[in-house]
Tab-separated table of C-alpha atoms and ligand atoms in Angstrom:
chain	number	residue	atom	x	y	z
A	1	MET	CA	-15.435	14.985	-13.986
A	2	LYS	CA	-13.741	12.741	-16.520
A	3	THR	CA	-10.863	10.617	-15.241
A	4	ARG	CA	-7.925	9.900	-17.549
A	5	ILE	CA	-5.162	7.349	-17.099
A	6	LEU	CA	-1.877	8.564	-18.599
A	7	LYS	CA	0.734	5.906	-19.051
A	8	VAL	CA	4.262	7.060	-18.227
A	9	PRO	CA	6.604	5.316	-20.627
A	10	LEU	CA	9.443	3.458	-18.940
A	11	PRO	CA	12.844	4.787	-19.935
A	12	SER	CA	14.065	2.747	-22.891
A	13	SER	CA	17.580	2.711	-21.442
A	14	GLU	CA	19.868	4.753	-19.254
A	15	ASN	CA	20.692	6.721	-22.390
A	16	ASP	CA	17.066	7.667	-23.032
A	17	SER	CA	17.449	11.440	-23.439
A	18	GLU	CA	14.217	12.321	-21.648
A	19	LEU	CA	13.740	9.720	-18.914
A	20	GLY	CA	16.995	7.800	-18.804
A	21	PHE	CA	18.033	9.448	-15.566
A	22	TRP	CA	15.404	7.421	-13.735
A	23	ALA	CA	16.214	4.066	-15.245
A	24	PRO	CA	16.179	1.442	-12.454
A	25	GLY	CA	18.803	2.140	-9.808
A	26	LYS	CA	19.808	5.491	-11.272
A	27	LEU	CA	18.140	7.935	-8.945
A	28	ASN	CA	19.566	7.047	-5.545
A	29	ALA	CA	20.883	10.465	-4.608
A	30	LEU	CA	19.509	11.633	-1.276
A	31	SER	CA	20.603	15.198	-1.632
A	32	THR	CA	20.583	17.576	-4.540
A	33	TRP	CA	19.844	16.280	-8.003
A	34	THR	CA	18.591	18.165	-11.004
A	35	LEU	CA	16.083	17.399	-13.697
A	36	PRO	CA	17.372	17.142	-17.229
A	37	PRO	CA	16.019	19.972	-19.365
A	38	THR	CA	14.575	17.459	-21.813
A	39	ILE	CA	11.240	16.496	-20.258
A	40	SER	CA	8.808	17.698	-22.895
A	41	GLU	CA	5.796	19.855	-22.127
A	42	SER	CA	3.482	17.207	-23.521
A	43	SER	CA	4.821	14.347	-21.394
A	44	PRO	CA	2.417	12.832	-18.840
A	45	LEU	CA	4.721	13.877	-16.000
A	46	GLN	CA	4.617	17.524	-17.086
A	47	ILE	CA	0.843	17.452	-17.588
A	48	ALA	CA	0.450	16.043	-14.076
A	49	ALA	CA	2.905	18.563	-12.611
A	50	HIS	CA	1.026	21.500	-14.148
A	51	ALA	CA	-2.278	20.148	-12.813
A	52	LEU	CA	-0.757	19.829	-9.329
A	53	GLN	CA	0.484	23.424	-9.492
A	54	ALA	CA	-2.692	24.998	-10.793
A	55	SER	CA	-5.693	22.936	-9.758
A	56	SER	CA	-7.193	21.830	-6.472
A	57	THR	CA	-8.124	18.399	-7.772
A	58	PRO	CA	-5.532	15.832	-6.658
A	59	VAL	CA	-3.546	13.644	-9.070
A	60	ALA	CA	-2.893	9.928	-8.509
A	61	PHE	CA	0.664	8.704	-9.032
A	62	PRO	CA	2.636	5.524	-8.351
A	63	THR	CA	5.180	5.125	-5.583
A	64	GLU	CA	7.125	1.963	-4.783
A	65	THR	CA	4.660	1.135	-1.959
A	66	VAL	CA	1.177	1.912	-3.262
A	67	TYR	CA	-0.413	4.550	-5.526
A	68	GLY	CA	-0.755	7.909	-3.797
A	69	LEU	CA	-3.296	10.692	-4.266
A	70	GLY	CA	-1.157	13.800	-4.370
A	71	ALA	CA	-1.592	17.516	-3.838
A	72	ASP	CA	0.768	20.435	-3.182
A	73	ALA	CA	1.331	20.141	0.572
A	74	THR	CA	1.714	23.917	0.930
A	75	ARG	CA	-1.687	24.836	-0.566
A	76	SER	CA	-4.751	24.397	1.663
A	77	SER	CA	-7.312	24.205	-1.114
A	78	ALA	CA	-5.299	21.530	-2.907
A	79	VAL	CA	-4.943	19.439	0.257
A	80	ARG	CA	-8.659	19.767	0.989
A	81	GLY	CA	-9.229	18.297	-2.470
A	82	ILE	CA	-7.610	15.043	-1.298
A	83	TYR	CA	-9.983	14.591	1.629
A	84	ALA	CA	-12.943	15.354	-0.637
A	85	ALA	CA	-11.953	12.902	-3.384
A	86	LYS	CA	-11.223	10.054	-0.946
A	87	GLY	CA	-14.070	10.599	1.457
A	88	ARG	CA	-11.392	10.593	4.164
A	89	PRO	CA	-12.078	11.915	7.661
A	90	SER	CA	-10.139	15.173	7.976
A	91	ASP	CA	-8.690	14.227	11.379
A	92	ASN	CA	-6.413	11.618	9.763
A	93	PRO	CA	-3.099	13.319	8.844
A	94	LEU	CA	-1.372	12.897	5.479
A	95	ILE	CA	2.184	11.882	4.605
A	96	VAL	CA	4.337	14.516	2.887
A	97	HIS	CA	6.590	13.306	0.039
A	98	VAL	CA	9.839	15.075	-0.865
A	99	SER	CA	12.110	14.710	-3.874
A	100	ASP	CA	15.405	15.168	-2.010
A	101	LEU	CA	16.956	16.443	1.219
A	102	ASP	CA	17.194	19.964	-0.170
A	103	MET	CA	13.416	20.050	-0.346
A	104	LEU	CA	13.123	18.561	3.140
A	105	ALA	CA	15.449	21.285	4.503
A	106	ARG	CA	12.824	23.931	3.738
A	107	PHE	CA	10.465	22.239	6.208
A	108	LEU	CA	12.859	21.411	9.038
A	109	PRO	CA	12.752	23.161	12.406
A	110	ARG	CA	15.473	25.755	12.990
A	111	SER	CA	17.415	23.214	15.010
A	112	GLY	CA	17.701	21.057	11.876
A	113	LEU	CA	17.106	17.350	11.443
A	114	PRO	CA	16.815	15.550	14.797
A	115	GLU	CA	19.913	13.378	15.193
A	116	ILE	CA	17.867	10.233	15.793
A	117	TYR	CA	16.879	10.248	12.114
A	118	GLU	CA	20.335	10.647	10.568
A	119	GLU	CA	21.159	6.979	10.224
A	120	VAL	CA	17.665	5.763	9.312
A	121	ILE	CA	17.471	8.320	6.522
A	122	ARG	CA	20.861	7.284	5.189
A	123	LYS	CA	19.855	3.641	5.298
A	124	PHE	CA	16.232	3.615	4.219
A	125	TRP	CA	15.689	6.684	2.042
A	126	PRO	CA	14.710	6.872	-0.670
A	127	GLY	CA	12.274	4.176	0.395
A	128	PRO	CA	9.220	3.007	2.351
A	129	LEU	CA	9.916	4.763	5.660
A	130	THR	CA	7.907	7.712	6.991
A	131	ILE	CA	9.381	9.727	9.877
A	132	LEU	CA	7.567	12.175	12.136
A	133	LEU	CA	9.062	15.658	12.454
A	134	PRO	CA	7.946	18.704	14.432
A	135	VAL	CA	5.849	21.073	12.331
A	136	PRO	CA	8.348	23.878	11.654
A	137	GLU	CA	7.837	27.121	13.472
A	138	ALA	CA	7.412	30.128	11.181
A	139	GLY	CA	10.773	31.217	9.881
A	140	GLY	CA	12.393	27.738	10.034
A	141	GLY	CA	13.541	26.641	6.615
A	142	GLY	CA	11.062	28.953	4.930
A	143	GLY	CA	8.536	26.314	3.895
A	144	VAL	CA	5.048	26.281	5.382
A	145	LEU	CA	2.789	23.231	5.217
A	146	ALA	CA	-0.944	23.676	4.816
A	147	PRO	CA	-2.527	23.012	8.241
A	148	GLU	CA	-4.848	20.427	6.647
A	149	VAL	CA	-1.838	18.127	6.092
A	150	THR	CA	-1.257	17.562	9.777
A	151	ALA	CA	-4.881	17.626	10.918
A	152	GLY	CA	-3.908	19.953	13.735
A	153	LEU	CA	-1.077	17.788	15.144
A	154	SER	CA	2.276	19.255	16.169
A	155	THR	CA	4.155	16.745	14.009
A	156	PHE	CA	4.059	15.810	10.329
A	157	GLY	CA	4.981	12.579	8.571
A	158	VAL	CA	7.444	12.758	5.673
A	159	ARG	CA	9.196	10.346	3.341
A	160	MET	CA	11.325	10.334	0.202
A	161	PRO	CA	9.854	7.672	-2.088
A	162	ALA	CA	12.160	5.280	-3.910
A	163	SER	CA	10.055	5.552	-7.048
A	164	ALA	CA	12.035	7.780	-9.382
A	165	LEU	CA	8.823	8.558	-11.220
A	166	ALA	CA	7.302	9.920	-8.007
A	167	ARG	CA	10.419	11.917	-7.149
A	168	THR	CA	10.561	13.378	-10.636
A	169	LEU	CA	6.945	14.452	-10.395
A	170	ILE	CA	7.576	16.131	-7.014
A	171	LYS	CA	10.620	17.892	-8.421
A	172	LEU	CA	8.667	19.156	-11.431
A	173	VAL	CA	5.985	20.576	-9.127
A	174	GLY	CA	8.683	22.183	-6.977
A	175	GLN	CA	6.765	21.556	-3.744
A	176	PRO	CA	6.349	18.502	-1.532
A	177	LEU	CA	3.257	16.420	-2.250
A	178	ALA	CA	0.881	15.393	0.498
A	179	ALA	CA	-0.404	11.968	-0.480
A	180	PRO	CA	-2.449	9.289	1.215
A	181	SER	CA	-2.981	5.967	-0.522
A	182	ALA	CA	-5.212	6.560	-3.577
A	183	ASN	CA	-8.047	4.251	-2.573
A	184	ALA	CA	-11.530	5.274	-1.458
A	185	SER	CA	-11.603	5.252	2.355
A	186	THR	CA	-11.989	1.691	3.806
A	187	ARG	CA	-10.893	-0.076	0.565
A	188	PRO	CA	-7.611	-1.980	-0.006
A	189	SER	CA	-4.794	0.315	-1.142
A	190	PRO	CA	-4.172	0.482	-4.905
A	191	THR	CA	-1.089	-1.163	-6.393
A	192	LYS	CA	-2.104	-0.668	-10.047
A	193	ALA	CA	-3.502	2.340	-11.900
A	194	VAL	CA	-6.775	0.469	-12.598
A	195	HIS	CA	-7.315	0.054	-8.844
A	196	VAL	CA	-7.321	3.838	-8.504
A	197	LEU	CA	-9.795	4.098	-11.363
A	198	GLU	CA	-12.079	1.533	-9.684
A	199	ASP	CA	-12.332	3.697	-6.574
A	200	LEU	CA	-11.990	7.274	-7.795
A	201	ASP	CA	-13.436	7.321	-11.329
A	202	GLY	CA	-15.201	10.652	-11.809
A	203	ARG	CA	-13.692	12.116	-8.635
A	204	ILE	CA	-10.244	13.056	-9.994
A	205	GLU	CA	-8.969	14.052	-13.426
A	206	LEU	CA	-5.645	12.308	-13.746
A	207	ILE	CA	-4.025	9.002	-12.864
A	208	LEU	CA	-0.373	8.527	-13.820
A	209	ASP	CA	0.170	4.881	-14.679
A	210	GLY	CA	3.686	3.679	-13.868
A	211	GLY	CA	2.843	-0.038	-13.682
A	212	ASP	CA	2.596	-2.248	-10.617
A	213	CYS	CA	3.975	-1.086	-7.260
A	214	GLN	CA	6.988	-3.133	-6.240
A	215	VAL	CA	6.572	-3.182	-2.447
A	216	GLY	CA	2.778	-3.485	-2.361
A	217	VAL	CA	2.150	-2.403	1.248
A	218	GLU	CA	2.496	1.106	2.619
A	219	SER	CA	5.511	2.672	4.276
A	220	THR	CA	6.543	2.023	7.870
A	221	VAL	CA	5.588	5.056	9.997
A	222	VAL	CA	7.961	5.830	12.872
A	223	ASP	CA	8.108	8.397	15.660
A	224	GLY	CA	11.701	8.997	16.739
A	225	LEU	CA	10.819	12.139	18.697
A	226	CYS	CA	9.824	10.143	21.765
A	227	SER	CA	11.912	7.758	23.818
A	228	PRO	CA	12.059	4.910	23.094
A	229	PRO	CA	11.178	5.432	19.417
A	230	VAL	CA	7.864	3.926	18.299
A	231	VAL	CA	6.858	2.138	15.108
A	232	LEU	CA	3.329	3.423	14.596
A	233	ARG	CA	2.537	1.385	11.468
A	234	PRO	CA	4.487	-1.645	10.196
A	235	GLY	CA	5.333	-1.369	6.503
A	236	GLY	CA	7.983	-1.852	3.868
A	237	VAL	CA	10.894	-1.445	6.331
A	238	GLY	CA	10.951	-4.060	9.119
A	239	ILE	CA	11.377	-3.222	12.802
A	240	GLU	CA	14.355	-5.610	13.007
A	241	GLU	CA	16.191	-3.534	10.371
A	242	LEU	CA	15.304	-0.322	12.208
A	243	ARG	CA	16.616	-1.677	15.510
A	244	GLN	CA	20.057	-1.965	13.932
A	245	CYS	CA	20.310	1.826	13.711
A	246	LYS	CA	21.839	4.032	16.375
A	247	GLY	CA	19.204	5.085	18.899
A	248	TRP	CA	16.653	2.589	17.570
A	249	GLU	CA	17.829	-0.532	19.441
A	250	GLY	CA	14.920	-0.289	21.847
A	251	ALA	CA	12.255	0.739	19.321
A	252	VAL	CA	8.816	-0.485	20.374
A	253	LYS	CA	5.703	-1.459	18.452
A	254	GLY	CA	2.885	1.025	18.612
A	255	TYR	CA	0.533	-1.340	16.783
A	256	LYS	CA	-1.138	-4.587	17.778
A	257	ASP	CA	0.563	-7.763	16.616
A	258	HIS	CA	-0.222	-11.404	17.230
A	259	SER	CA	0.621	-11.259	20.930
A	260	GLU	CA	-2.180	-8.776	21.428
A	261	VAL	CA	-4.830	-9.801	18.910
A	262	GLY	CA	-4.124	-13.549	19.068
A	263	GLY	CA	-5.858	-16.063	21.251
A	264	ARG	CA	-9.207	-14.928	19.994
A	265	SER	CA	-10.998	-17.341	17.707
A	266	ALA	CA	-14.543	-16.084	18.096
A	267	PRO	CA	-15.887	-13.844	15.353
A	268	ARG	CA	-15.532	-10.204	16.203
A	269	ALA	CA	-18.720	-8.275	16.602
A	270	PRO	CA	-19.611	-6.533	13.352
A	271	GLY	CA	-18.850	-2.843	13.560
A	272	MET	CA	-16.362	-3.329	16.372
A	273	LYS	CA	-13.392	-2.949	14.140
A	274	TYR	CA	-12.477	0.197	12.307
A	275	LYS	CA	-13.088	-0.922	8.730
A	276	HIS	CA	-9.932	-0.660	6.650
A	277	TYR	CA	-8.263	-2.369	3.687
A	278	SER	CA	-11.546	-4.205	3.146
A	279	PRO	CA	-12.897	-5.809	0.022
A	280	ARG	CA	-16.675	-6.264	-0.199
A	281	ALA	CA	-16.281	-9.989	0.452
A	282	ARG	CA	-16.095	-11.271	4.020
A	283	VAL	CA	-12.450	-11.970	4.873
A	284	VAL	CA	-11.640	-14.886	7.203
A	285	LEU	CA	-7.999	-14.858	8.277
A	286	PHE	CA	-6.215	-17.977	9.536
A	287	GLU	CA	-3.411	-16.910	11.836
A	288	LYS	CA	-1.278	-20.007	11.629
A	289	GLN	CA	0.203	-21.001	8.341
A	290	GLN	CA	0.552	-24.703	9.004
A	291	GLN	CA	-3.099	-25.637	9.182
A	292	GLN	CA	-5.077	-26.442	6.036
A	293	ALA	CA	-8.208	-24.287	5.929
A	294	GLY	CA	-10.195	-27.422	5.160
A	295	ASN	CA	-9.942	-28.472	8.798
A	296	ARG	CA	-11.618	-25.321	9.966
A	297	VAL	CA	-14.021	-24.389	7.189
A	298	GLU	CA	-17.606	-24.866	8.269
A	299	GLU	CA	-20.708	-25.722	6.264
A	300	GLY	CA	-22.090	-22.239	6.626
A	301	ASP	CA	-18.894	-20.852	5.122
A	302	VAL	CA	-19.475	-22.502	1.772
A	303	LEU	CA	-23.205	-23.273	1.541
A	304	LEU	CA	-25.668	-20.500	1.041
A	305	GLU	CA	-29.198	-20.794	2.281
A	306	GLY	CA	-31.773	-19.834	-0.303
A	307	GLY	CA	-30.352	-21.630	-3.301
A	308	LYS	CA	-27.972	-19.064	-4.797
A	309	GLU	CA	-24.544	-20.482	-5.340
A	310	LYS	CA	-21.814	-19.000	-3.199
A	311	THR	CA	-18.384	-18.003	-4.523
A	312	VAL	CA	-15.714	-19.112	-2.080
A	313	ALA	CA	-12.154	-17.866	-2.489
A	314	PHE	CA	-8.795	-18.845	-1.036
A	315	ILE	CA	-5.594	-16.815	-0.843
A	316	ARG	CA	-2.648	-19.096	-0.122
A	317	THR	CA	0.803	-18.050	1.068
A	318	GLY	CA	2.921	-21.157	1.191
A	319	THR	CA	1.602	-24.278	2.869
A	320	TRP	CA	-2.094	-24.608	2.053
A	321	LYS	CA	-3.065	-26.915	-0.767
A	322	VAL	CA	-5.392	-25.672	-3.500
A	323	ALA	CA	-8.746	-24.677	-1.939
A	324	GLY	CA	-7.256	-25.135	1.526
A	325	GLY	CA	-7.322	-28.892	1.054
A	326	LEU	CA	-11.058	-29.140	0.333
A	327	ARG	CA	-12.263	-31.289	-2.569
A	328	SER	CA	-12.282	-29.364	-5.793
A	329	SER	CA	-12.824	-29.874	-9.493
A	330	LYS	CA	-10.413	-29.263	-12.359
A	331	PHE	CA	-9.408	-25.674	-12.862
A	332	GLU	CA	-9.168	-23.048	-15.442
A	333	GLU	CA	-6.137	-20.858	-14.834
A	334	LYS	CA	-5.975	-17.180	-15.460
A	335	ARG	CA	-2.944	-14.980	-15.128
A	336	ILE	CA	-3.794	-11.697	-13.393
A	337	SER	CA	-1.166	-9.139	-14.257
A	338	GLU	CA	-0.655	-5.846	-15.974
A	339	GLU	CA	-1.078	-5.725	-19.673
A	340	GLY	CA	2.415	-5.696	-21.129
A	341	ASP	CA	3.856	-6.198	-17.661
A	342	GLN	CA	7.534	-6.798	-18.251
A	343	ASP	CA	8.594	-8.774	-15.231
A	344	GLU	CA	5.099	-9.839	-14.125
A	345	GLN	CA	6.240	-9.293	-10.556
A	346	GLY	CA	2.938	-7.826	-9.523
A	347	GLY	CA	1.074	-10.691	-11.145
A	348	PHE	CA	-0.293	-13.979	-9.810
A	349	VAL	CA	-2.219	-16.961	-11.087
A	350	MET	CA	-5.881	-17.300	-10.195
A	351	LYS	CA	-7.609	-20.663	-10.592
A	352	GLN	CA	-11.350	-20.984	-11.105
A	353	GLY	CA	-13.282	-24.192	-10.523
A	354	SER	CA	-15.826	-25.792	-8.203
A	355	LEU	CA	-15.791	-26.942	-4.628
A	356	LEU	CA	-17.102	-30.508	-4.445
A	357	GLY	CA	-19.185	-32.084	-1.686
A	358	LEU	CA	-18.646	-35.606	-0.369
A	359	ASP	CA	-20.861	-36.989	-3.131
A	360	GLY	CA	-18.738	-35.313	-5.794
A	361	GLN	CA	-21.401	-32.734	-6.596
A	362	GLU	CA	-20.520	-29.077	-6.989
A	363	ILE	CA	-21.454	-27.145	-3.853
A	364	ALA	CA	-19.894	-23.750	-4.523
A	365	ARG	CA	-17.956	-21.786	-7.097
A	366	LEU	CA	-14.265	-21.684	-6.239
A	367	LEU	CA	-11.497	-19.136	-6.769
A	368	ASP	CA	-7.957	-19.827	-5.668
A	369	VAL	CA	-4.980	-17.474	-5.605
A	370	ASP	CA	-1.484	-18.583	-4.690
A	371	LEU	CA	0.738	-15.656	-3.659
A	372	GLY	CA	3.729	-17.942	-3.087
A	373	HIS	CA	5.799	-18.429	0.051
A	374	ASP	CA	8.150	-15.451	-0.316
A	375	VAL	CA	6.710	-12.840	2.037
A	376	LYS	CA	7.853	-9.976	-0.198
A	377	GLY	CA	5.852	-11.528	-3.029
A	378	VAL	CA	2.853	-11.908	-0.724
A	379	ALA	CA	3.092	-8.208	0.184
A	380	ARG	CA	3.371	-7.246	-3.481
A	381	GLY	CA	0.286	-9.180	-4.563
A	382	LEU	CA	-1.967	-8.971	-1.517
A	383	PHE	CA	-4.086	-5.901	-2.240
A	384	ALA	CA	-4.390	-6.798	-5.930
A	385	ALA	CA	-5.601	-10.287	-4.974
A	386	LEU	CA	-8.261	-8.923	-2.595
A	387	ARG	CA	-9.465	-6.544	-5.288
A	388	GLU	CA	-9.468	-9.163	-8.045
A	389	LEU	CA	-11.480	-11.604	-5.921
A	390	ASP	CA	-13.987	-8.825	-5.281
A	391	ARG	CA	-14.283	-8.190	-8.986
A	392	GLN	CA	-14.894	-11.906	-9.507
A	393	GLY	CA	-17.799	-11.820	-7.057
A	394	ALA	CA	-16.294	-13.673	-4.069
A	395	ASP	CA	-18.665	-13.906	-1.084
A	396	VAL	CA	-16.017	-15.075	1.336
A	397	ILE	CA	-12.200	-15.070	1.141
A	398	PHE	CA	-10.174	-17.431	3.329
A	399	VAL	CA	-6.637	-16.142	3.754
A	400	GLU	CA	-3.627	-18.134	4.892
A	401	GLY	CA	-1.718	-15.829	7.240
A	402	VAL	CA	2.072	-15.606	7.270
A	403	SER	CA	4.164	-15.930	10.437
A	404	ASP	CA	4.181	-12.576	12.141
A	405	GLY	CA	7.863	-11.632	11.855
A	406	ASP	CA	9.711	-8.408	12.502
A	407	ASP	CA	10.057	-7.837	8.760
A	408	ILE	CA	7.504	-7.001	6.074
A	409	ALA	CA	5.395	-9.948	7.324
A	410	ALA	CA	4.293	-7.692	10.192
A	411	ALA	CA	2.838	-5.293	7.616
A	412	VAL	CA	1.060	-8.097	5.750
A	413	MET	CA	-0.547	-9.435	8.936
A	414	ASN	CA	-1.404	-5.938	10.168
A	415	ARG	CA	-3.341	-5.182	6.969
A	416	LEU	CA	-5.003	-8.606	6.964
A	417	ARG	CA	-6.152	-8.309	10.570
A	418	LYS	CA	-7.751	-4.988	9.739
A	419	ALA	CA	-9.423	-6.378	6.610
A	420	ALA	CA	-10.699	-9.521	8.363
A	421	SER	CA	-14.124	-9.762	9.919
A	422	GLU	CA	-13.094	-13.026	11.547
A	423	ILE	CA	-9.766	-14.484	12.688
A	424	ARG	CA	-9.343	-18.221	13.219
A	425	GLN	CA	-6.315	-19.713	14.944
B	501	LIG	O1	3.440	4.144	1.546
B	501	LIG	C1	2.769	5.072	1.988
B	501	LIG	O2	2.977	5.577	3.118
B	501	LIG	C2	1.643	5.609	1.114
B	501	LIG	C3	2.275	6.194	-0.143
B	501	LIG	C4	1.266	6.884	-1.017
B	501	LIG	O3	3.339	7.025	0.203
B	501	LIG	N1	0.838	6.556	1.822
B	501	LIG	C5	-0.016	6.203	2.810
B	501	LIG	O4	-0.751	7.244	3.342
B	501	LIG	O5	-0.154	5.061	3.198
B	501	LIG	P1	-2.044	7.063	4.231
B	501	LIG	O6	-2.609	8.413	4.387
B	501	LIG	O7	-2.933	6.052	3.631
B	501	LIG	O8	-1.493	6.612	5.629
B	501	LIG	C6	-0.785	7.540	6.412
B	501	LIG	C7	-0.578	7.002	7.803
B	501	LIG	C8	-1.878	7.052	8.580
B	501	LIG	O9	-1.959	5.887	9.370
B	501	LIG	C9	-1.703	8.304	9.416
B	501	LIG	O10	-2.478	8.249	10.573
B	501	LIG	C10	-0.205	8.277	9.697
B	501	LIG	O11	0.358	7.801	8.502
B	501	LIG	N2	0.318	9.626	9.964
B	501	LIG	C11	0.543	10.634	9.106
B	501	LIG	N3	0.989	11.744	9.741
B	501	LIG	C12	1.047	11.423	11.055
B	501	LIG	C13	1.409	12.134	12.248
B	501	LIG	N4	1.791	13.404	12.217
B	501	LIG	N5	1.340	11.473	13.415
B	501	LIG	C14	0.939	10.179	13.478
B	501	LIG	N6	0.579	9.467	12.388
B	501	LIG	C15	0.621	10.067	11.205
B	502	LIG	MG1	-4.285	4.429	3.390
């Protein structure tokens, strides 16, 4: 199978006759909205929509969180195509993406939208929040999800993405799209079209390229059907923001944060963790931001027995000095960002140089990425940094953790703890 990347042109302005209606900030309507009649048959969005209607090979598309691998959520064969392309275990349910509330209404139970979700939807949709709903009984709003979407559960996860490109695609297809992140199972989620190509080349036909994802970590998954409501996965919407909504004041964490995984400095046994978000390199996470890695890096971390030079990488998020404070040589700098990236928001600077021993001799090759101290920027660049360091041949990546807050920092640390094979305090 040949995989093509189709670039979706950004609207030139709000007056762009074909795409202007999704110029930034334009498509905020929760409820009904209609497509302009001007999207041409040959546009990448139409080509992708036709493929999603007719074929059982999924199509990758950007959302504001990460790239998704989409299929018509009402067609079993199409949904099975997702699991096949990703190598994903079929007991892990998929998130359903809708274009507007009218589309959601087709999949609601007869009793309608549970009240607990009214305010969170108004506040956070379109956006990075996934809610669990009961799978509608036959005859509800008329829509029927393929059973493969829910992996046999009695609930399904659904969100309305903020990405106008994604919502336009869903609207063109006319059916909700089931879409997991478009990475191969166990790999970091993709935030650029080339990341999808890295993982799924030859396994899908089409990748829509809409540039870098702006949030960079996946949506927050919440279950409001139980009491108190539970945040199952931290993501783009923080638990502190959720707790401001009616009925959500007592929302609890259904994931492990520092209070549960902390206090453990010994390496975890290999194979003990469920591998997820992982680059090929070994990831060593430092929980506390204040400490320079240099204090805790050991000889074995940087020196390789057997002569071959090791490539040692650092991802910094605010307080570490270059190379975690270890001695290093002069650097070459390289900007890692999308070609033609307009705002370069998804980009970061990577330095390449050498780690120096006490005698001033080079002991290892060095890569250094600074994601900055703004936690939103860290979230945006994290997966791209892990992937880039992999591409550059890193053997080990030391990561400076961020303080585990009740905002998007919780999502950053959650993904890092899953990617790490070792956590140091
Ligand atoms: O931001 C996102 O959510 C991205 C983009 C593409 O929308 N999608 C995404 O999907 O991250 P995925 O499949 O990689 O993660 C879906 C998560 C999984 O942890 C899954 O177990 C959970 O949502 N999930 C989905 N349906 C569920 C359900 N009915 N009950 C409990 N958890 C569910
Ligand atoms: Mg995923």
